[in-house]
């Protein structure tokens, strides 16, 4: 079987969740890292040969190009051997996963991405300090969204759908890691969220911790490079 | 078979596309109109008995509550007899429909909703004139999004996937009708879009025109009521 080509950047949450799904499901794939901060996904070559949307993550599967992480997830679930628990037929589990993923796209993903951009990405790209106003406003939106997540999707059960982990859990933890990894106080007054987070982390084991380590190393490396550049500038002046 | 309960408001684009899908697929359903401008979806009763998200459209299917239009669409495709062409397995058509629906959620839907809100809904609810600034900015975003839609999703074929209409086409036409029905000049310099729009309209026939008529009548009725209220106020003063 020709392996799926998977284009990704660990700085991006959906890249991490799909990478973990591919690994945990043992789907043969060729991992092709693309640097978003260097703009490698914005080139004409990437658009023409990989992905007309110029977005990450992306796949090509036997020459078929596909974008949008939720579409890639469903494509894998249909075309490859993805264990049933990730997207279960039983008890209308698929409808529940679909409902969460749609909610995530206009709520969780917007809030986590905005906080990450205002606090980390925009300052990095523009070589400035984060704007207090922008970070405060992103922080309030995130607060609100995490409360909604707890209230609408978590319950007394171990995972969102019950005793088994699904792609909804995997996708959500990678979203939440976006602000968490740059210092956001995710679990303050959120015991239910903290319990769920630990359960998901434990269930995913090394598939998750390996990717998470690479994500954090990449954050640190990028920060250090920016810091080094600043010091070099200061010496020059 | 117990009919699906379908909660909707024709002022909302996803309510229209799912209503048309239900009708065209001859799925037995009970149509339960809910008035968004009256805030009927925001009540505690609606939250507890119908939809914990307090959003439209929503369904209950044998007591199972489901929100998010794309999740409802997939639920119907799995659980009911929906004709294959709406969400085709052939040639990875499902992956292409999924890709469009994900793109729509963060692009087309945002742009069409924002224009509709700034130009019509906010002025209606606040009993003011539309803000020129807000409408101009929404208009620019919409311009950009419709150009992307033409470039990324339309081609020389009749519908997005080829010779057969899919849910991607149905969902997109209902989005585009949102700004179009309140006067936005949708087809200026967009021949490809105009051709595709006509093909979709013709293929959907009365399923579409009946719903579209009700949508436009509802817009007019709401406008007339607001106008009447204004005149009554003017007489009083």
CSV table of C-alpha atoms in Angstrom, one decimal:
chain,number,residue,atom,x,y,z
A,1,UNK,CA,0.0,0.0,0.0
A,2,UNK,CA,1.4,3.4,-1.0
A,3,UNK,CA,1.8,5.4,2.2
A,4,UNK,CA,-0.3,8.6,2.7
A,5,UNK,CA,1.8,11.7,2.4
A,6,UNK,CA,1.2,13.8,5.5
A,7,UNK,CA,2.2,17.5,5.5
A,8,UNK,CA,2.3,19.1,8.9
A,9,UNK,CA,3.8,21.5,11.4
A,10,UNK,CA,3.8,20.5,15.1
A,11,UNK,CA,3.1,24.2,16.0
A,12,UNK,CA,-0.4,23.6,14.6
A,13,UNK,CA,-2.9,21.7,16.8
A,14,UNK,CA,-4.7,19.8,14.0
A,15,UNK,CA,-1.3,18.6,12.6
A,16,UNK,CA,-0.6,17.1,16.0
A,17,UNK,CA,-4.0,15.4,16.5
A,18,UNK,CA,-3.8,13.8,13.0
A,19,UNK,CA,-0.2,12.7,13.4
A,20,UNK,CA,-1.2,11.0,16.7
A,21,UNK,CA,-4.2,9.3,15.0
A,22,UNK,CA,-2.0,8.1,12.1
A,23,UNK,CA,0.7,6.7,14.5
A,24,UNK,CA,-1.8,5.2,17.0
A,25,UNK,CA,-3.8,3.5,14.1
A,26,UNK,CA,-0.5,2.3,12.5
A,27,UNK,CA,-1.5,3.7,9.1
A,28,UNK,CA,1.6,3.7,6.9
A,29,UNK,CA,2.4,7.4,6.2
A,30,UNK,CA,5.3,9.5,5.0
A,31,UNK,CA,5.7,12.5,7.4
A,32,UNK,CA,6.7,15.7,5.6
A,33,UNK,CA,7.3,18.6,8.0
A,34,UNK,CA,6.5,22.0,6.6
A,35,UNK,CA,7.5,25.2,8.5
A,36,UNK,CA,4.6,27.6,8.8
A,37,UNK,CA,6.7,30.4,10.4
A,38,UNK,CA,9.0,30.2,7.4
A,39,UNK,CA,5.9,30.4,5.2
A,40,UNK,CA,6.8,27.1,3.4
A,41,UNK,CA,3.1,26.3,3.0
A,42,UNK,CA,2.5,29.6,1.1
A,43,UNK,CA,4.7,28.9,-1.9
A,44,UNK,CA,3.3,28.3,-5.4
A,45,UNK,CA,4.9,24.9,-5.4
A,46,UNK,CA,3.1,23.8,-2.3
A,47,UNK,CA,-0.2,25.2,-3.7
A,48,UNK,CA,0.2,23.4,-7.1
A,49,UNK,CA,1.7,20.1,-6.0
A,50,UNK,CA,0.2,19.6,-2.5
A,51,UNK,CA,-2.7,21.8,-1.5
A,52,UNK,CA,-4.6,24.4,-3.4
A,53,UNK,CA,-5.7,26.0,-0.1
A,54,UNK,CA,-2.1,26.5,1.0
A,55,UNK,CA,-3.1,25.2,4.4
A,56,UNK,CA,-1.7,22.7,6.9
A,57,UNK,CA,-2.3,19.9,7.7
A,58,UNK,CA,-2.8,18.4,4.3
A,59,UNK,CA,-2.5,14.9,2.7
A,60,UNK,CA,-2.0,13.4,-0.7
A,61,UNK,CA,-3.4,9.8,-0.9
A,62,UNK,CA,-2.6,8.1,-4.2
A,63,UNK,CA,-2.3,11.5,-5.8
A,64,UNK,CA,-5.6,12.7,-4.3
A,65,UNK,CA,-5.0,16.0,-2.5
A,66,UNK,CA,-7.1,16.8,0.6
A,67,UNK,CA,-7.2,19.8,3.0
A,68,UNK,CA,-9.2,20.6,6.2
A,69,UNK,CA,-8.3,18.5,9.2
A,70,UNK,CA,-11.8,17.2,9.8
A,71,UNK,CA,-12.1,16.1,6.2
A,72,UNK,CA,-8.8,14.4,6.4
A,73,UNK,CA,-9.9,12.6,9.6
A,74,UNK,CA,-13.1,11.3,7.9
A,75,UNK,CA,-11.1,10.3,4.8
A,76,UNK,CA,-8.8,8.2,6.9
A,77,UNK,CA,-11.7,6.6,8.8
A,78,UNK,CA,-13.3,5.6,5.5
A,79,UNK,CA,-10.3,4.6,3.4
A,80,UNK,CA,-7.9,3.1,6.0
A,81,UNK,CA,-8.0,0.8,8.9
A,82,UNK,CA,-8.8,3.2,11.8
A,83,UNK,CA,-9.8,1.4,15.0
A,84,UNK,CA,-13.5,1.8,15.6
A,85,UNK,CA,-13.3,3.6,19.0
A,86,UNK,CA,-11.9,6.7,17.3
A,87,UNK,CA,-15.1,7.2,15.4
A,88,UNK,CA,-17.6,4.7,16.8
A,89,UNK,CA,-20.8,3.6,15.1
A,90,UNK,CA,-22.3,2.3,18.3
A,91,UNK,CA,-24.9,4.4,20.2
A,92,UNK,CA,-24.7,7.1,17.4
A,93,UNK,CA,-21.1,7.9,18.6
A,94,UNK,CA,-20.2,9.2,15.1
A,95,UNK,CA,-23.0,11.8,15.3
A,96,UNK,CA,-21.6,12.9,18.7
A,97,UNK,CA,-18.0,13.2,17.4
A,98,UNK,CA,-19.3,15.1,14.4
A,99,UNK,CA,-21.2,17.5,16.7
A,100,UNK,CA,-18.2,18.2,18.8
A,101,UNK,CA,-15.9,18.7,15.8
A,102,UNK,CA,-18.3,21.2,14.2
A,103,UNK,CA,-18.6,23.0,17.6
A,104,UNK,CA,-14.8,23.0,17.9
A,105,UNK,CA,-14.3,24.6,14.5
A,106,UNK,CA,-16.3,27.7,15.4
A,107,UNK,CA,-15.5,27.8,19.1
A,108,UNK,CA,-12.6,26.0,20.7
A,109,UNK,CA,-10.3,26.3,17.6
A,110,UNK,CA,-11.1,30.0,17.2
A,111,UNK,CA,-10.4,30.7,20.9
A,112,UNK,CA,-7.2,28.6,21.2
A,113,UNK,CA,-5.8,29.9,17.9
A,114,UNK,CA,-6.5,33.5,18.8
A,115,UNK,CA,-4.8,33.3,22.2
A,116,UNK,CA,-1.8,31.5,20.6
A,117,UNK,CA,-1.5,34.1,17.9
A,118,UNK,CA,-1.8,37.1,20.1
A,119,UNK,CA,0.5,35.9,22.8
A,120,UNK,CA,3.1,34.1,20.8
A,121,UNK,CA,2.9,34.1,17.0
A,122,UNK,CA,2.2,37.7,16.2
A,123,UNK,CA,4.9,39.0,18.6
A,124,UNK,CA,7.3,36.4,17.1
A,125,UNK,CA,6.7,37.3,13.5
A,126,UNK,CA,6.6,41.1,14.1
A,127,UNK,CA,9.5,41.0,16.6
A,128,UNK,CA,7.5,43.0,19.2
A,129,UNK,CA,6.0,42.4,22.7
A,130,UNK,CA,2.5,40.9,22.8
A,131,UNK,CA,-0.3,43.6,22.9
A,132,UNK,CA,-1.8,43.5,26.4
A,133,UNK,CA,-5.2,44.5,25.1
A,134,UNK,CA,-5.2,41.8,22.4
A,135,UNK,CA,-4.0,39.1,24.9
A,136,UNK,CA,-6.6,40.2,27.5
A,137,UNK,CA,-9.4,40.0,25.0
A,138,UNK,CA,-8.3,36.6,23.7
A,139,UNK,CA,-7.9,35.4,27.2
A,140,UNK,CA,-11.5,36.3,28.1
A,141,UNK,CA,-12.8,34.6,25.0
A,142,UNK,CA,-10.8,31.5,25.9
A,143,UNK,CA,-12.1,31.5,29.5
A,144,UNK,CA,-15.7,31.6,28.2
A,145,UNK,CA,-15.0,28.8,25.6
A,146,UNK,CA,-13.3,26.4,28.1
A,147,UNK,CA,-16.3,26.9,30.4
A,148,UNK,CA,-18.7,26.0,27.6
A,149,UNK,CA,-16.5,23.0,26.7
A,150,UNK,CA,-16.8,21.7,30.3
A,151,UNK,CA,-20.5,22.3,30.5
A,152,UNK,CA,-21.5,21.1,27.0
A,153,UNK,CA,-19.2,18.1,26.4
A,154,UNK,CA,-17.7,16.8,29.7
A,155,UNK,CA,-19.7,14.7,32.1
A,156,UNK,CA,-19.0,12.2,34.9
A,157,UNK,CA,-17.7,9.7,32.4
A,158,UNK,CA,-14.0,9.2,31.6
A,159,UNK,CA,-14.1,10.5,28.0
A,160,UNK,CA,-16.5,12.5,26.0
A,161,UNK,CA,-18.4,9.5,24.7
A,162,UNK,CA,-18.0,7.3,27.7
A,163,UNK,CA,-15.4,4.6,28.6
A,164,UNK,CA,-13.5,4.8,25.2
A,165,UNK,CA,-11.4,7.6,23.8
A,166,UNK,CA,-12.6,9.0,20.5
A,167,UNK,CA,-11.2,11.5,18.0
A,168,UNK,CA,-13.2,14.2,19.8
A,169,UNK,CA,-11.0,13.8,22.9
A,170,UNK,CA,-7.8,13.7,20.9
A,171,UNK,CA,-8.7,16.7,18.8
A,172,UNK,CA,-9.8,18.7,21.9
A,173,UNK,CA,-6.6,18.0,24.0
A,174,UNK,CA,-4.4,19.2,21.1
A,175,UNK,CA,-6.5,22.4,20.9
A,176,UNK,CA,-6.2,23.0,24.7
A,177,UNK,CA,-2.4,22.4,24.5
A,178,UNK,CA,-2.1,25.4,22.2
A,179,UNK,CA,-2.7,28.1,25.0
A,180,UNK,CA,-1.5,25.7,27.8
A,181,UNK,CA,2.0,25.3,26.3
A,182,UNK,CA,2.6,29.0,26.3
A,183,UNK,CA,1.6,29.5,29.9
A,184,UNK,CA,-2.2,29.8,30.0
A,185,UNK,CA,-3.6,28.7,33.4
A,186,UNK,CA,-6.0,26.1,31.9
A,187,UNK,CA,-7.2,24.2,34.9
A,188,UNK,CA,-7.9,27.0,37.5
A,189,UNK,CA,-11.4,26.3,38.8
A,190,UNK,CA,-11.9,23.6,36.2
A,191,UNK,CA,-11.6,20.2,38.0
A,192,UNK,CA,-13.7,18.4,35.5
A,193,UNK,CA,-11.5,19.6,32.7
A,194,UNK,CA,-8.3,18.7,34.6
A,195,UNK,CA,-9.6,15.1,35.3
A,196,UNK,CA,-10.6,14.6,31.7
A,197,UNK,CA,-7.3,16.0,30.4
A,198,UNK,CA,-5.3,13.6,32.6
A,199,UNK,CA,-7.4,10.7,31.5
A,200,UNK,CA,-6.8,11.5,27.8
A,201,UNK,CA,-3.1,12.1,28.3
A,202,UNK,CA,-2.7,8.8,30.1
A,203,UNK,CA,-4.7,6.9,27.5
A,204,UNK,CA,-2.7,8.3,24.6
A,205,UNK,CA,0.6,7.5,26.3
A,206,UNK,CA,3.8,7.9,24.3
A,207,UNK,CA,1.9,8.7,21.0
A,208,UNK,CA,0.9,11.9,22.7
A,209,UNK,CA,3.9,12.7,24.9
A,210,UNK,CA,6.4,12.2,22.0
A,211,UNK,CA,4.5,14.7,19.8
A,212,UNK,CA,3.9,17.1,22.7
A,213,UNK,CA,7.7,17.1,23.5
A,214,UNK,CA,8.5,17.9,19.9
A,215,UNK,CA,5.9,20.7,19.9
A,216,UNK,CA,7.4,22.2,23.1
A,217,UNK,CA,10.9,21.8,21.8
A,218,UNK,CA,9.9,23.7,18.6
A,219,UNK,CA,8.4,26.5,20.6
A,220,UNK,CA,11.6,26.8,22.7
A,221,UNK,CA,13.8,26.6,19.7
A,222,UNK,CA,11.9,29.4,17.9
A,223,UNK,CA,11.9,31.5,21.0
A,224,UNK,CA,15.6,31.0,21.5
A,225,UNK,CA,16.3,31.9,17.9
A,226,UNK,CA,14.3,35.1,18.3
A,227,UNK,CA,16.1,35.9,21.5
A,228,UNK,CA,19.5,35.3,19.9
A,229,UNK,CA,18.5,37.6,17.0
A,230,UNK,CA,17.5,40.4,19.5
A,231,UNK,CA,20.8,40.1,21.4
A,232,UNK,CA,22.8,40.2,18.2
A,233,UNK,CA,20.9,43.4,17.2
A,234,UNK,CA,21.6,44.9,20.6
A,235,UNK,CA,25.3,44.2,20.3
A,236,UNK,CA,25.3,45.8,16.8
A,237,UNK,CA,23.7,49.0,18.0
B,1,UNK,CA,-40.8,4.9,11.6
B,2,UNK,CA,-41.0,7.8,14.0
B,3,UNK,CA,-40.4,11.0,12.1
B,4,UNK,CA,-37.4,13.1,12.9
B,5,UNK,CA,-38.3,16.3,14.7
B,6,UNK,CA,-36.7,19.2,12.8
B,7,UNK,CA,-36.4,22.6,14.5
B,8,UNK,CA,-35.6,25.4,12.1
B,9,UNK,CA,-36.0,29.0,11.0
B,10,UNK,CA,-36.0,29.9,7.3
B,11,UNK,CA,-34.1,33.1,8.1
B,12,UNK,CA,-31.1,30.8,8.7
B,13,UNK,CA,-29.3,29.3,5.8
B,14,UNK,CA,-28.5,25.9,7.3
B,15,UNK,CA,-32.1,25.5,8.3
B,16,UNK,CA,-33.1,25.9,4.6
B,17,UNK,CA,-30.5,23.5,3.2
B,18,UNK,CA,-31.4,20.7,5.7
B,19,UNK,CA,-35.1,21.3,5.1
B,20,UNK,CA,-34.6,20.9,1.3
B,21,UNK,CA,-32.5,17.8,1.9
B,22,UNK,CA,-35.2,16.2,4.1
B,23,UNK,CA,-37.9,17.1,1.5
B,24,UNK,CA,-35.9,16.0,-1.5
B,25,UNK,CA,-34.9,12.7,0.2
B,26,UNK,CA,-38.5,12.1,1.3
B,27,UNK,CA,-37.4,11.5,4.9
B,28,UNK,CA,-40.4,11.6,7.2
B,29,UNK,CA,-40.0,14.6,9.5
B,30,UNK,CA,-42.0,16.9,11.7
B,31,UNK,CA,-41.3,20.5,10.9
B,32,UNK,CA,-41.2,22.7,14.0
B,33,UNK,CA,-40.6,26.4,13.1
B,34,UNK,CA,-38.8,28.4,15.8
B,35,UNK,CA,-38.5,32.2,15.6
B,36,UNK,CA,-34.9,33.3,16.1
B,37,UNK,CA,-35.8,37.0,16.0
B,38,UNK,CA,-38.2,36.4,18.9
B,39,UNK,CA,-35.4,34.5,20.7
B,40,UNK,CA,-37.5,31.3,20.9
B,41,UNK,CA,-34.3,29.1,20.7
B,42,UNK,CA,-32.8,30.9,23.7
B,43,UNK,CA,-35.4,29.8,26.2
B,44,UNK,CA,-34.6,27.3,29.0
B,45,UNK,CA,-37.3,24.9,27.7
B,46,UNK,CA,-35.6,24.8,24.3
B,47,UNK,CA,-32.3,24.2,25.9
B,48,UNK,CA,-33.5,21.4,28.2
B,49,UNK,CA,-35.9,19.6,25.8
B,50,UNK,CA,-34.4,20.2,22.4
B,51,UNK,CA,-30.9,21.5,22.2
B,52,UNK,CA,-28.4,22.2,24.9
B,53,UNK,CA,-26.5,24.5,22.5
B,54,UNK,CA,-29.6,26.7,22.1
B,55,UNK,CA,-28.9,26.8,18.4
B,56,UNK,CA,-30.8,26.3,15.1
B,57,UNK,CA,-31.2,24.1,13.2
B,58,UNK,CA,-31.5,21.1,15.6
B,59,UNK,CA,-33.1,17.7,15.4
B,60,UNK,CA,-34.3,15.1,17.8
B,61,UNK,CA,-34.4,11.5,16.4
B,62,UNK,CA,-36.0,8.9,18.7
B,63,UNK,CA,-35.2,11.2,21.6
B,64,UNK,CA,-31.6,11.7,20.5
B,65,UNK,CA,-30.8,15.4,20.4
B,66,UNK,CA,-28.4,16.7,17.8
B,67,UNK,CA,-27.0,20.2,17.0
B,68,UNK,CA,-24.7,21.6,14.3
B,69,UNK,CA,-25.9,21.4,10.7
B,70,UNK,CA,-23.0,19.4,9.3
B,71,UNK,CA,-23.4,16.8,12.1
B,72,UNK,CA,-27.1,16.6,11.4
B,73,UNK,CA,-26.4,16.2,7.6
B,74,UNK,CA,-24.1,13.3,8.3
B,75,UNK,CA,-26.5,11.8,10.8
B,76,UNK,CA,-29.2,11.7,8.2
B,77,UNK,CA,-26.9,10.3,5.6
B,78,UNK,CA,-26.0,7.4,8.0
B,79,UNK,CA,-29.3,6.8,9.7
B,80,UNK,CA,-31.9,7.5,6.9
B,81,UNK,CA,-32.3,6.7,3.3
B,82,UNK,CA,-30.6,9.7,1.7
B,83,UNK,CA,-29.9,9.3,-2.1
B,84,UNK,CA,-26.3,8.5,-2.8
B,85,UNK,CA,-25.6,11.6,-5.0
B,86,UNK,CA,-25.9,14.0,-2.0
B,87,UNK,CA,-22.9,12.4,-0.3
B,88,UNK,CA,-21.4,10.1,-2.8
B,89,UNK,CA,-18.9,7.3,-2.1
B,90,UNK,CA,-17.7,7.1,-5.7
B,91,UNK,CA,-14.4,8.8,-6.6
B,92,UNK,CA,-13.9,9.9,-3.0
B,93,UNK,CA,-16.8,12.3,-3.3
B,94,UNK,CA,-17.5,12.2,0.4
B,95,UNK,CA,-14.0,13.5,1.1
B,96,UNK,CA,-14.6,16.4,-1.4
B,97,UNK,CA,-18.0,17.2,0.2
B,98,UNK,CA,-16.3,17.1,3.7
B,99,UNK,CA,-13.6,19.4,2.5
B,100,UNK,CA,-16.0,22.0,1.2
B,101,UNK,CA,-18.2,21.8,4.3
B,102,UNK,CA,-15.2,22.4,6.6
B,103,UNK,CA,-14.1,25.3,4.4
B,104,UNK,CA,-17.6,26.7,4.4
B,105,UNK,CA,-17.8,26.8,8.1
B,106,UNK,CA,-14.8,29.1,8.5
B,107,UNK,CA,-15.1,31.1,5.3
B,108,UNK,CA,-18.4,31.2,3.4
B,109,UNK,CA,-20.6,30.9,6.4
B,110,UNK,CA,-18.7,33.6,8.3
B,111,UNK,CA,-18.8,36.0,5.4
B,112,UNK,CA,-22.4,35.5,4.4
B,113,UNK,CA,-23.6,35.6,8.1
B,114,UNK,CA,-21.7,38.7,8.9
B,115,UNK,CA,-23.0,40.6,5.8
B,116,UNK,CA,-26.6,39.5,6.7
B,117,UNK,CA,-26.2,40.5,10.3
B,118,UNK,CA,-24.6,43.9,9.6
B,119,UNK,CA,-27.0,44.9,6.8
B,120,UNK,CA,-30.2,43.4,8.1
B,121,UNK,CA,-30.3,41.7,11.5
B,122,UNK,CA,-28.5,44.1,13.7
B,123,UNK,CA,-30.4,47.1,12.4
B,124,UNK,CA,-33.7,45.2,12.7
B,125,UNK,CA,-33.0,44.1,16.3
B,126,UNK,CA,-31.6,47.5,17.4
B,127,UNK,CA,-34.2,49.5,15.4
B,128,UNK,CA,-31.4,51.6,13.7
B,129,UNK,CA,-29.9,52.1,10.3
B,130,UNK,CA,-27.1,49.8,9.2
B,131,UNK,CA,-23.7,51.1,10.0
B,132,UNK,CA,-21.9,52.0,6.7
B,133,UNK,CA,-18.5,51.1,8.1
B,134,UNK,CA,-19.7,47.6,9.3
B,135,UNK,CA,-21.5,46.9,6.0
B,136,UNK,CA,-18.5,48.0,3.9
B,137,UNK,CA,-16.2,45.8,5.8
B,138,UNK,CA,-18.5,42.8,5.7
B,139,UNK,CA,-19.0,43.5,2.0
B,140,UNK,CA,-15.2,43.4,1.3
B,141,UNK,CA,-14.9,40.1,3.2
B,142,UNK,CA,-17.7,38.6,1.2
B,143,UNK,CA,-16.2,39.8,-2.1
B,144,UNK,CA,-13.0,38.0,-1.2
B,145,UNK,CA,-14.7,34.9,0.0
B,146,UNK,CA,-16.9,34.5,-3.2
B,147,UNK,CA,-13.8,34.9,-5.3
B,148,UNK,CA,-12.1,32.2,-3.3
B,149,UNK,CA,-15.2,30.0,-3.7
B,150,UNK,CA,-15.2,30.4,-7.5
B,151,UNK,CA,-11.5,29.7,-7.7
B,152,UNK,CA,-11.2,26.8,-5.2
B,153,UNK,CA,-14.5,24.9,-5.8
B,154,UNK,CA,-16.0,25.7,-9.2
B,155,UNK,CA,-14.7,24.4,-12.4
B,156,UNK,CA,-16.0,23.7,-15.9
B,157,UNK,CA,-18.3,21.0,-14.6
B,158,UNK,CA,-22.0,21.5,-13.8
B,159,UNK,CA,-21.7,21.0,-10.1
B,160,UNK,CA,-18.9,20.9,-7.6
B,161,UNK,CA,-18.3,17.2,-7.9
B,162,UNK,CA,-19.2,16.8,-11.6
B,163,UNK,CA,-22.5,15.9,-13.3
B,164,UNK,CA,-24.5,15.2,-10.1
B,165,UNK,CA,-25.6,17.6,-7.4
B,166,UNK,CA,-24.3,17.0,-3.9
B,167,UNK,CA,-24.9,18.5,-0.4
B,168,UNK,CA,-21.9,20.8,-1.0
B,169,UNK,CA,-23.9,22.6,-3.8
B,170,UNK,CA,-27.1,22.7,-1.8
B,171,UNK,CA,-25.4,24.1,1.3
B,172,UNK,CA,-23.5,26.7,-0.7
B,173,UNK,CA,-26.5,28.0,-2.6
B,174,UNK,CA,-28.3,28.6,0.7
B,175,UNK,CA,-25.3,30.4,2.1
B,176,UNK,CA,-25.1,32.7,-1.0
B,177,UNK,CA,-28.8,33.4,-0.8
B,178,UNK,CA,-28.3,35.0,2.6
B,179,UNK,CA,-26.6,38.2,1.2
B,180,UNK,CA,-28.2,37.9,-2.2
B,181,UNK,CA,-31.8,38.1,-0.8
B,182,UNK,CA,-31.1,41.4,0.9
B,183,UNK,CA,-29.6,43.0,-2.2
B,184,UNK,CA,-26.0,42.0,-2.5
B,185,UNK,CA,-24.8,42.1,-6.1
B,186,UNK,CA,-23.6,38.5,-6.1
B,187,UNK,CA,-22.9,37.8,-9.8
B,188,UNK,CA,-21.1,41.0,-10.9
B,189,UNK,CA,-17.9,39.8,-12.7
B,190,UNK,CA,-18.6,36.2,-11.6
B,191,UNK,CA,-19.8,34.3,-14.6
B,192,UNK,CA,-18.7,31.0,-13.3
B,193,UNK,CA,-20.6,31.5,-10.1
B,194,UNK,CA,-23.7,32.7,-12.0
B,195,UNK,CA,-23.7,29.6,-14.2
B,196,UNK,CA,-23.3,27.2,-11.3
B,197,UNK,CA,-26.0,29.0,-9.3
B,198,UNK,CA,-28.5,28.6,-12.1
B,199,UNK,CA,-27.7,24.9,-12.6
B,200,UNK,CA,-28.2,24.2,-8.8
B,201,UNK,CA,-31.4,26.2,-8.7
B,202,UNK,CA,-32.8,24.4,-11.8
B,203,UNK,CA,-31.8,20.9,-10.4
B,204,UNK,CA,-33.4,21.6,-7.0
B,205,UNK,CA,-36.6,22.8,-8.6
B,206,UNK,CA,-39.6,23.4,-6.4
B,207,UNK,CA,-37.9,21.9,-3.3
B,208,UNK,CA,-35.7,25.0,-3.5
B,209,UNK,CA,-38.1,27.6,-4.9
B,210,UNK,CA,-40.8,26.9,-2.3
B,211,UNK,CA,-38.3,27.3,0.6
B,212,UNK,CA,-36.7,30.4,-1.0
B,213,UNK,CA,-40.1,32.0,-1.4
B,214,UNK,CA,-40.9,31.4,2.3
B,215,UNK,CA,-37.5,32.9,3.3
B,216,UNK,CA,-38.2,36.0,1.2
B,217,UNK,CA,-41.7,36.4,2.5
B,218,UNK,CA,-40.4,36.1,6.0
B,219,UNK,CA,-37.8,38.8,5.3
B,220,UNK,CA,-40.5,41.1,3.9
B,221,UNK,CA,-42.9,40.4,6.7
B,222,UNK,CA,-40.3,41.2,9.3
B,223,UNK,CA,-39.3,44.4,7.5
B,224,UNK,CA,-42.9,45.5,7.1
B,225,UNK,CA,-43.6,44.9,10.8
B,226,UNK,CA,-40.5,47.0,11.7
B,227,UNK,CA,-41.7,49.7,9.3
B,228,UNK,CA,-45.2,49.7,10.8
B,229,UNK,CA,-43.7,50.0,14.3
B,230,UNK,CA,-41.6,53.0,13.2
B,231,UNK,CA,-44.6,54.8,11.6
B,232,UNK,CA,-46.7,54.1,14.8
B,233,UNK,CA,-43.9,55.6,16.8
B,234,UNK,CA,-43.7,58.7,14.5
B,235,UNK,CA,-47.5,59.2,14.9
B,236,UNK,CA,-47.2,59.0,18.6
B,237,UNK,CA,-44.4,61.6,18.8
